[in-house]
Coordinates of C-alpha atoms in Angstrom, one line a residue:
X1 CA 145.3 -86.2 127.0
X2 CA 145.0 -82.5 127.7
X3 CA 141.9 -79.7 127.5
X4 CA 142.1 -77.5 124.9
X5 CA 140.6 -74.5 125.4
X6 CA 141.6 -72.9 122.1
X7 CA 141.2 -73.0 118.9
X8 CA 142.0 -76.7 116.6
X9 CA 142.1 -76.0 113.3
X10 CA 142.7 -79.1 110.7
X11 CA 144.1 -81.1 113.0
X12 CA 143.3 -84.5 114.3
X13 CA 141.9 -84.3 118.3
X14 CA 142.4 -87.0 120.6
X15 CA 141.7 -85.1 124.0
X16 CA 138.9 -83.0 125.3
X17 CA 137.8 -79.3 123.7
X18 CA 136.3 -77.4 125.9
X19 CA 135.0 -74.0 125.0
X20 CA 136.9 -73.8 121.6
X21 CA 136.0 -74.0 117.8
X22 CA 137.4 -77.1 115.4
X23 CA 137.0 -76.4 111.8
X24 CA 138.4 -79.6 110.2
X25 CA 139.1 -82.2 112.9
X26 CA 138.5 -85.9 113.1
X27 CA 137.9 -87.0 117.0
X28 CA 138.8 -90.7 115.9
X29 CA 138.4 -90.9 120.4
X30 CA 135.5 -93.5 121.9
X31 CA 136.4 -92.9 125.6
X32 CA 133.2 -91.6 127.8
X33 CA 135.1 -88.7 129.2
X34 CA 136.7 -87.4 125.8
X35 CA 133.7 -84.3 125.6
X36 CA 133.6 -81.5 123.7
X37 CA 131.9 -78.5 125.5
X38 CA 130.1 -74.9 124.5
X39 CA 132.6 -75.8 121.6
X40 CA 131.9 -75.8 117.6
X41 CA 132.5 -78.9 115.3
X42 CA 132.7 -77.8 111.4
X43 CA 132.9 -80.1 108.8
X44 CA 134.3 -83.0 111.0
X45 CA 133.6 -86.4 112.5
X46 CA 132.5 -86.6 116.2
X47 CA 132.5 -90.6 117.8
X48 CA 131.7 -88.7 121.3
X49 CA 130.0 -86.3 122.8
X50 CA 129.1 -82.7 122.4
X51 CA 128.1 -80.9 124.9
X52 CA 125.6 -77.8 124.5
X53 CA 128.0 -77.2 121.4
X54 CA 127.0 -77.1 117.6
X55 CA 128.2 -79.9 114.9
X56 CA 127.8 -78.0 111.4
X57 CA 128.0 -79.9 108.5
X58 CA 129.6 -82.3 110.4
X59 CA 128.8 -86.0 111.3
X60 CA 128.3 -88.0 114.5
X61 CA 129.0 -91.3 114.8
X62 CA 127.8 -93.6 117.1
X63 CA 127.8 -90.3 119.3
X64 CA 125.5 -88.3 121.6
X65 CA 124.9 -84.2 121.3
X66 CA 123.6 -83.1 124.5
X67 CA 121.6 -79.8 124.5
X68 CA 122.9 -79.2 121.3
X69 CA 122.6 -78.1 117.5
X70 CA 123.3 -80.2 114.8
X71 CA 123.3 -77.9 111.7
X72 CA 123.0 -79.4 108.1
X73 CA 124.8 -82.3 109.7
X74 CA 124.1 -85.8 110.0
X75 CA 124.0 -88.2 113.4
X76 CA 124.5 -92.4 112.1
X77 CA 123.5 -94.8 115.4
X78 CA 124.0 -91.6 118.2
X79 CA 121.7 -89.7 120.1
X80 CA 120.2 -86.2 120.6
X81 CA 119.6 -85.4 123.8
X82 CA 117.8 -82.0 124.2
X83 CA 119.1 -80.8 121.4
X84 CA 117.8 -79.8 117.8
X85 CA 118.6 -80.6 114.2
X86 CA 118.1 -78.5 111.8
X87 CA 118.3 -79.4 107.8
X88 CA 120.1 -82.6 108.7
X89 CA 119.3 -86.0 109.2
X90 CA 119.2 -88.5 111.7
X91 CA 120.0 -92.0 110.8
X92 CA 119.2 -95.1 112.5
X93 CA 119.9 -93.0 116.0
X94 CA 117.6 -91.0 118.7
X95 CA 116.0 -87.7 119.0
X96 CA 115.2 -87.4 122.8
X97 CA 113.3 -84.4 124.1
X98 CA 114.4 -82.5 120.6
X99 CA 113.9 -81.0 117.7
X100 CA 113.8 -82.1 114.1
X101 CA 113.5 -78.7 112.0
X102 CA 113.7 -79.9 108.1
X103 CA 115.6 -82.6 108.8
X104 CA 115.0 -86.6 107.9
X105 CA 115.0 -89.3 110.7
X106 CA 115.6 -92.6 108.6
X107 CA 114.6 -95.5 110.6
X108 CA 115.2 -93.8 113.5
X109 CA 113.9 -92.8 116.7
X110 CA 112.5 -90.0 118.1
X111 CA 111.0 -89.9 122.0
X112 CA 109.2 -87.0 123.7
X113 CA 110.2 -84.8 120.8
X114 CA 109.0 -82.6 118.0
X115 CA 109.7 -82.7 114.0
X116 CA 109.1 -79.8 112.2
X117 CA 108.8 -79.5 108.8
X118 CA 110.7 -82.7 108.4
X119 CA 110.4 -85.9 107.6
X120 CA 110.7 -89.9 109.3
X121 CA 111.5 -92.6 106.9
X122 CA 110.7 -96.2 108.4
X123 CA 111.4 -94.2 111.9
X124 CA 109.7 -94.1 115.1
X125 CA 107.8 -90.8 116.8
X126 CA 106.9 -92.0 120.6
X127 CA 105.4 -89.3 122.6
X128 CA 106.2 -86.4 120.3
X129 CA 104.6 -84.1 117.8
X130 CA 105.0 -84.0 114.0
X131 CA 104.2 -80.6 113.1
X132 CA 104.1 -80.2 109.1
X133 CA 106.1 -82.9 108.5
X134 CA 105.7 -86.3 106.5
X135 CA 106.1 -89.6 108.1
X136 CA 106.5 -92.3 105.3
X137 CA 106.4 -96.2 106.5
X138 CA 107.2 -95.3 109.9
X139 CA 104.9 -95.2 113.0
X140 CA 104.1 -92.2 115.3
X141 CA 103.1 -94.0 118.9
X142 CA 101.2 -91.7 121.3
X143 CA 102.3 -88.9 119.4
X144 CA 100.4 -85.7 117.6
X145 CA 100.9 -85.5 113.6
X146 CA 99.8 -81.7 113.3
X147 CA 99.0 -80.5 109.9
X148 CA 101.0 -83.3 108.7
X149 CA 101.5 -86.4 106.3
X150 CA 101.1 -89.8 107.2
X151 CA 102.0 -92.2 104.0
X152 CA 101.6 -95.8 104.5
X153 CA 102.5 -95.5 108.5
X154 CA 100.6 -95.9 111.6
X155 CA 99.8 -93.4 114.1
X156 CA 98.8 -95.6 117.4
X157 CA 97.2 -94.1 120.2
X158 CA 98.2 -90.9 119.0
X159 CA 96.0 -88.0 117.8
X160 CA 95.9 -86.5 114.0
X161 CA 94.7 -83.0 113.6
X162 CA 94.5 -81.0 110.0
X163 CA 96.6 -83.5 109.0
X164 CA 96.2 -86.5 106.2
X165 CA 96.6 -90.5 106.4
X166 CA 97.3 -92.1 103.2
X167 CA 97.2 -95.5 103.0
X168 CA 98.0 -95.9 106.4
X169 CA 96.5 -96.8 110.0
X170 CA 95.1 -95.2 112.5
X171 CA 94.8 -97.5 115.6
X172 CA 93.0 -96.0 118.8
X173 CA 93.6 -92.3 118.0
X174 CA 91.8 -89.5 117.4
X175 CA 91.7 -87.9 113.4
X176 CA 90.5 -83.9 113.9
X177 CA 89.9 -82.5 111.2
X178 CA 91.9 -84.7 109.2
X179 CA 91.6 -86.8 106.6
X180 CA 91.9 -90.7 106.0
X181 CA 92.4 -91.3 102.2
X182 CA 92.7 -95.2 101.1
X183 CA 93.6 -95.9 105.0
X184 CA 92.4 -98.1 108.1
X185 CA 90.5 -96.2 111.0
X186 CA 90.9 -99.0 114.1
X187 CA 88.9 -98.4 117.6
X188 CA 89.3 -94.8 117.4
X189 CA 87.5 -91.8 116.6
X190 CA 87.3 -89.5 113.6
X191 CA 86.3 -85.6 113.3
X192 CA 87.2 -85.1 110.2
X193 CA 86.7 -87.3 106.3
X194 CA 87.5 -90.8 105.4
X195 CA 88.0 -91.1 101.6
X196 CA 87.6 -94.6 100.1
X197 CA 88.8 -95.8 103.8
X198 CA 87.6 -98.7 106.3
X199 CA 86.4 -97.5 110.1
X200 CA 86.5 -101.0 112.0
X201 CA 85.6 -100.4 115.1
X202 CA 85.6 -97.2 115.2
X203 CA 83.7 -94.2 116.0
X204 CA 82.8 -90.9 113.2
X205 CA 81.7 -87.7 115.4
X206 CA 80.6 -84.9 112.8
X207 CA 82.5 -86.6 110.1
X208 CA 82.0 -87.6 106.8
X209 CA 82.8 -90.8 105.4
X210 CA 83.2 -91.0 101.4
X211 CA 82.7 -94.5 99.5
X212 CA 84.0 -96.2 102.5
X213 CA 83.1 -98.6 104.7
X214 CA 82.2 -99.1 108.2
X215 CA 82.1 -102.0 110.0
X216 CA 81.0 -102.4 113.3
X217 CA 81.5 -99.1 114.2
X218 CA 79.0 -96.1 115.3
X219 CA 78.6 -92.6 113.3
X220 CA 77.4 -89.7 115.3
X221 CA 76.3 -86.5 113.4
X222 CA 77.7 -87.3 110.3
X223 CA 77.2 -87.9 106.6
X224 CA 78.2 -91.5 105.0
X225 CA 78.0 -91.3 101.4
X226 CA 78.1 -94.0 99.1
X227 CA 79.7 -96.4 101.5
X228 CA 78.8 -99.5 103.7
X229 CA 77.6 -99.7 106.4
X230 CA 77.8 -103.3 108.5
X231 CA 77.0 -104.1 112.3
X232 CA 76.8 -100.4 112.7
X233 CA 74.9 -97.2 114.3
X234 CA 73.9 -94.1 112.9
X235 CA 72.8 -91.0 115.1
X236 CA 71.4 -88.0 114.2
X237 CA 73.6 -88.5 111.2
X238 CA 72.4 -89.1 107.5
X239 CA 73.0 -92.1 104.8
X240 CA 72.6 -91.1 101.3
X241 CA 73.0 -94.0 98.2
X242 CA 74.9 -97.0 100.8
X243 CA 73.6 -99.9 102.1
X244 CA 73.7 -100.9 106.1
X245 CA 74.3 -104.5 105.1
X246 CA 73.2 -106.2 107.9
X247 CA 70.1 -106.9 110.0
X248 CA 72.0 -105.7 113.1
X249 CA 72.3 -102.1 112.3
X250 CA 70.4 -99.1 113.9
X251 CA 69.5 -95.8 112.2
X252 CA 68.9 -93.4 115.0
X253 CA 66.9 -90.2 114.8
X254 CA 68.8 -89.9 111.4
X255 CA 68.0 -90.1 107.4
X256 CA 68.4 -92.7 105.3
X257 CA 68.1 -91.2 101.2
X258 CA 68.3 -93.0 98.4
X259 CA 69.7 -95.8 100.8
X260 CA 68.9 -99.5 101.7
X261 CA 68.8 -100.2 105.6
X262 CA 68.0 -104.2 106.5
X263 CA 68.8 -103.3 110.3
X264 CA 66.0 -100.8 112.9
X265 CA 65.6 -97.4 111.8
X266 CA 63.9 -95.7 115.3
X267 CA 62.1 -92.0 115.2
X268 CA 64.4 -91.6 111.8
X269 CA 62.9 -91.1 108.1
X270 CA 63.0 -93.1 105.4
X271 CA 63.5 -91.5 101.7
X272 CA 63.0 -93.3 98.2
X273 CA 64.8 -95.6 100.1
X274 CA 64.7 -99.3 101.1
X275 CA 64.3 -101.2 104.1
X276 CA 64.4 -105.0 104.0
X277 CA 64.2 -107.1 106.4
X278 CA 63.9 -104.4 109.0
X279 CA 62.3 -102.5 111.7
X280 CA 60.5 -98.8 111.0
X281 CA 59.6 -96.5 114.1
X282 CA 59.7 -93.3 112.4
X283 CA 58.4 -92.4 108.3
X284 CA 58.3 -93.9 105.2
X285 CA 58.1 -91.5 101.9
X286 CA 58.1 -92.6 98.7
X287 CA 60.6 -95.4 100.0
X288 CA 59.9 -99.2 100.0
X289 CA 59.6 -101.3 102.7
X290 CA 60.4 -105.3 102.0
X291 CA 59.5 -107.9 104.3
X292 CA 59.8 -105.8 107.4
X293 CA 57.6 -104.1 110.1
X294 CA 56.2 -100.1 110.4
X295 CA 55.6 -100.0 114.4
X296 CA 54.1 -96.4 115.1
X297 CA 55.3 -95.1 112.2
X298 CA 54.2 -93.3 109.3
X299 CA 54.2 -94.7 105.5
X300 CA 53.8 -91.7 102.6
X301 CA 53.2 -92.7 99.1
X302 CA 55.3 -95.4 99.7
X303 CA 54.8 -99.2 99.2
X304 CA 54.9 -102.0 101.9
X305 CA 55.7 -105.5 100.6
X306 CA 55.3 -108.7 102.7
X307 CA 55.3 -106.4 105.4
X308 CA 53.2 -105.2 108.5
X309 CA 52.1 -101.8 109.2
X310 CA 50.9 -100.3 113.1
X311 CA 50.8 -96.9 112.1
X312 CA 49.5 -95.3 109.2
X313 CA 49.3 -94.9 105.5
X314 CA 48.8 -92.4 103.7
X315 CA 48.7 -92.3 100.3

């Protein structure tokens, strides 16, 4: 019931270490005030706490490292408080305020910290960053994912940059840059390129959305290219070979090619394309309009069926 302050080597320690190395021992202790501090744990089991010491190749159990290092080592149901783990893995514990370098957090949880280069399985980031790492089936929650991987998982509220969603969600967060492959864009906003994804909701600034679809959502800038378009508004942006299937939608000072719009198209042009239904303000060429209105528009070489025209036609 003593400190140590020197050395323990392959022994059993039931008491406190402070300041000294153990290279073998099993702290079988669960008392609160059983610590070890500034001191090194090698290839042994902790069930307390280490204070601003390093556990290499070691394991915690049902344990807490405070401000320190846990080297190729692994942490089951404790906490990391401040500190950082590096090449080890954290299982089914916490990771507050630290670091994850190429290490795994399985179905675990890490708050206000960063993983680097590592990977969470079925795990939790809240508040942090995951800087080139992976996060498979877990959830990153007001977090960043930079540069990263997110398979099947959600990021929510959080912010993806350079990074890639596959077959996952992205619910009120931001995508920079990024890219949404086979995934769900919910209420938030996307910079960067949704592959064979769904935007519901959502927003697409100077993106570019491939054989997806968009459902009542808005795309400002950007390119949609064979996908769908329902309930939804296009701005300055351009719609080549996909259909806005809906009488609702708005084309906005943009281009529709090779495209079929039954919603408004305003001050926008129309190319061998196809507007049923609809509403023209701006120019027809070579495109067909089905059952719909020119208002102060434009129609070149193109046909008018069932339609009325205000403007002109030439050709």
């Amino acid at each position: 019931r003593g400190a140590v302050h020197g050395a323990v080597v392959r022994g059993a320690v039931h008491v406190a270490v402070v300041r000294g190395a153990v290279h073998g021992a099993v702290v079988r202790v669960s008392c609160p005030e059983n610590t070890i501090e500034n001191g090194a744990v090698a290839h042994g089991t902790v069930h307390v706490t280490v204070e601003n010491g390093t556990v290499e190749n070691g394991t915690v159990e049902n344990g807490t490292v405070e401000n320190g290092t846990v080297e190729n080592g692994t942490v089951e149901n404790g906490t990391v408080e401040n500190g950082t783990v590096e090449n080890g893995t954290v299982e089914n514990g916490t990771v507050d305020n630290g670091t994850v370098d190429n290490g795994t957090v399985e179905n675990g949880t890490v708050e206000n910290g960063t993983v680097e280069n590592g990977t969470v399985e079925n795990g939790t980031v809240e508040n942090g960053t995951v800087a080139n790492g992976t996060v498979e089936n877990g959830t990153v929650e007001n977090g960043t994912v930079e540069n990263g991987t997110v398979e099947n998982g959600t990021v929510e509220n959080g912010t993806v940059e350079n990074g890639t969603v596959e077959n996952g969600t992205v619910e009120n967060g931001t995508v920079e840059i990024g890219t949404v492959e086979n995934g769900t864009v919910e209420n938030c906003t996307v910079h960067g390129t949704v592959e064979n994804g769904a935007i519901e909701r959502g927003t697409i600034e100077n993106g570019t959305v491939e054989n997806g679809a968009i459902e009542n959502g808005a795309i400002e800038n950007g390119t949609v290219e064979n996908g769908a378009i329902e309930n939804g508004a296009i701005e300055n942006g351009a719609i080549e070979k996909c259909a806005i299937e809906h009488e609702n939608g708005t084309v906005e000072n943009g281009t529709v090619e090779n495209g079929t719009v039954h919603g408004t198209v305003e001050n926008g042009a129309v190319k061998n394309g196809t507007v049923k239904n609809g509403t023209v303000h701006g120019t027809v060429v070579n495109g067909i309009v089905e059952n719909g209105t020119v208002e102060n528009g434009t129609v070149k070489n193109g046909t008018v069926k069932n339609g009325t025209v205000h403007g002109t036609v030439v050709n």
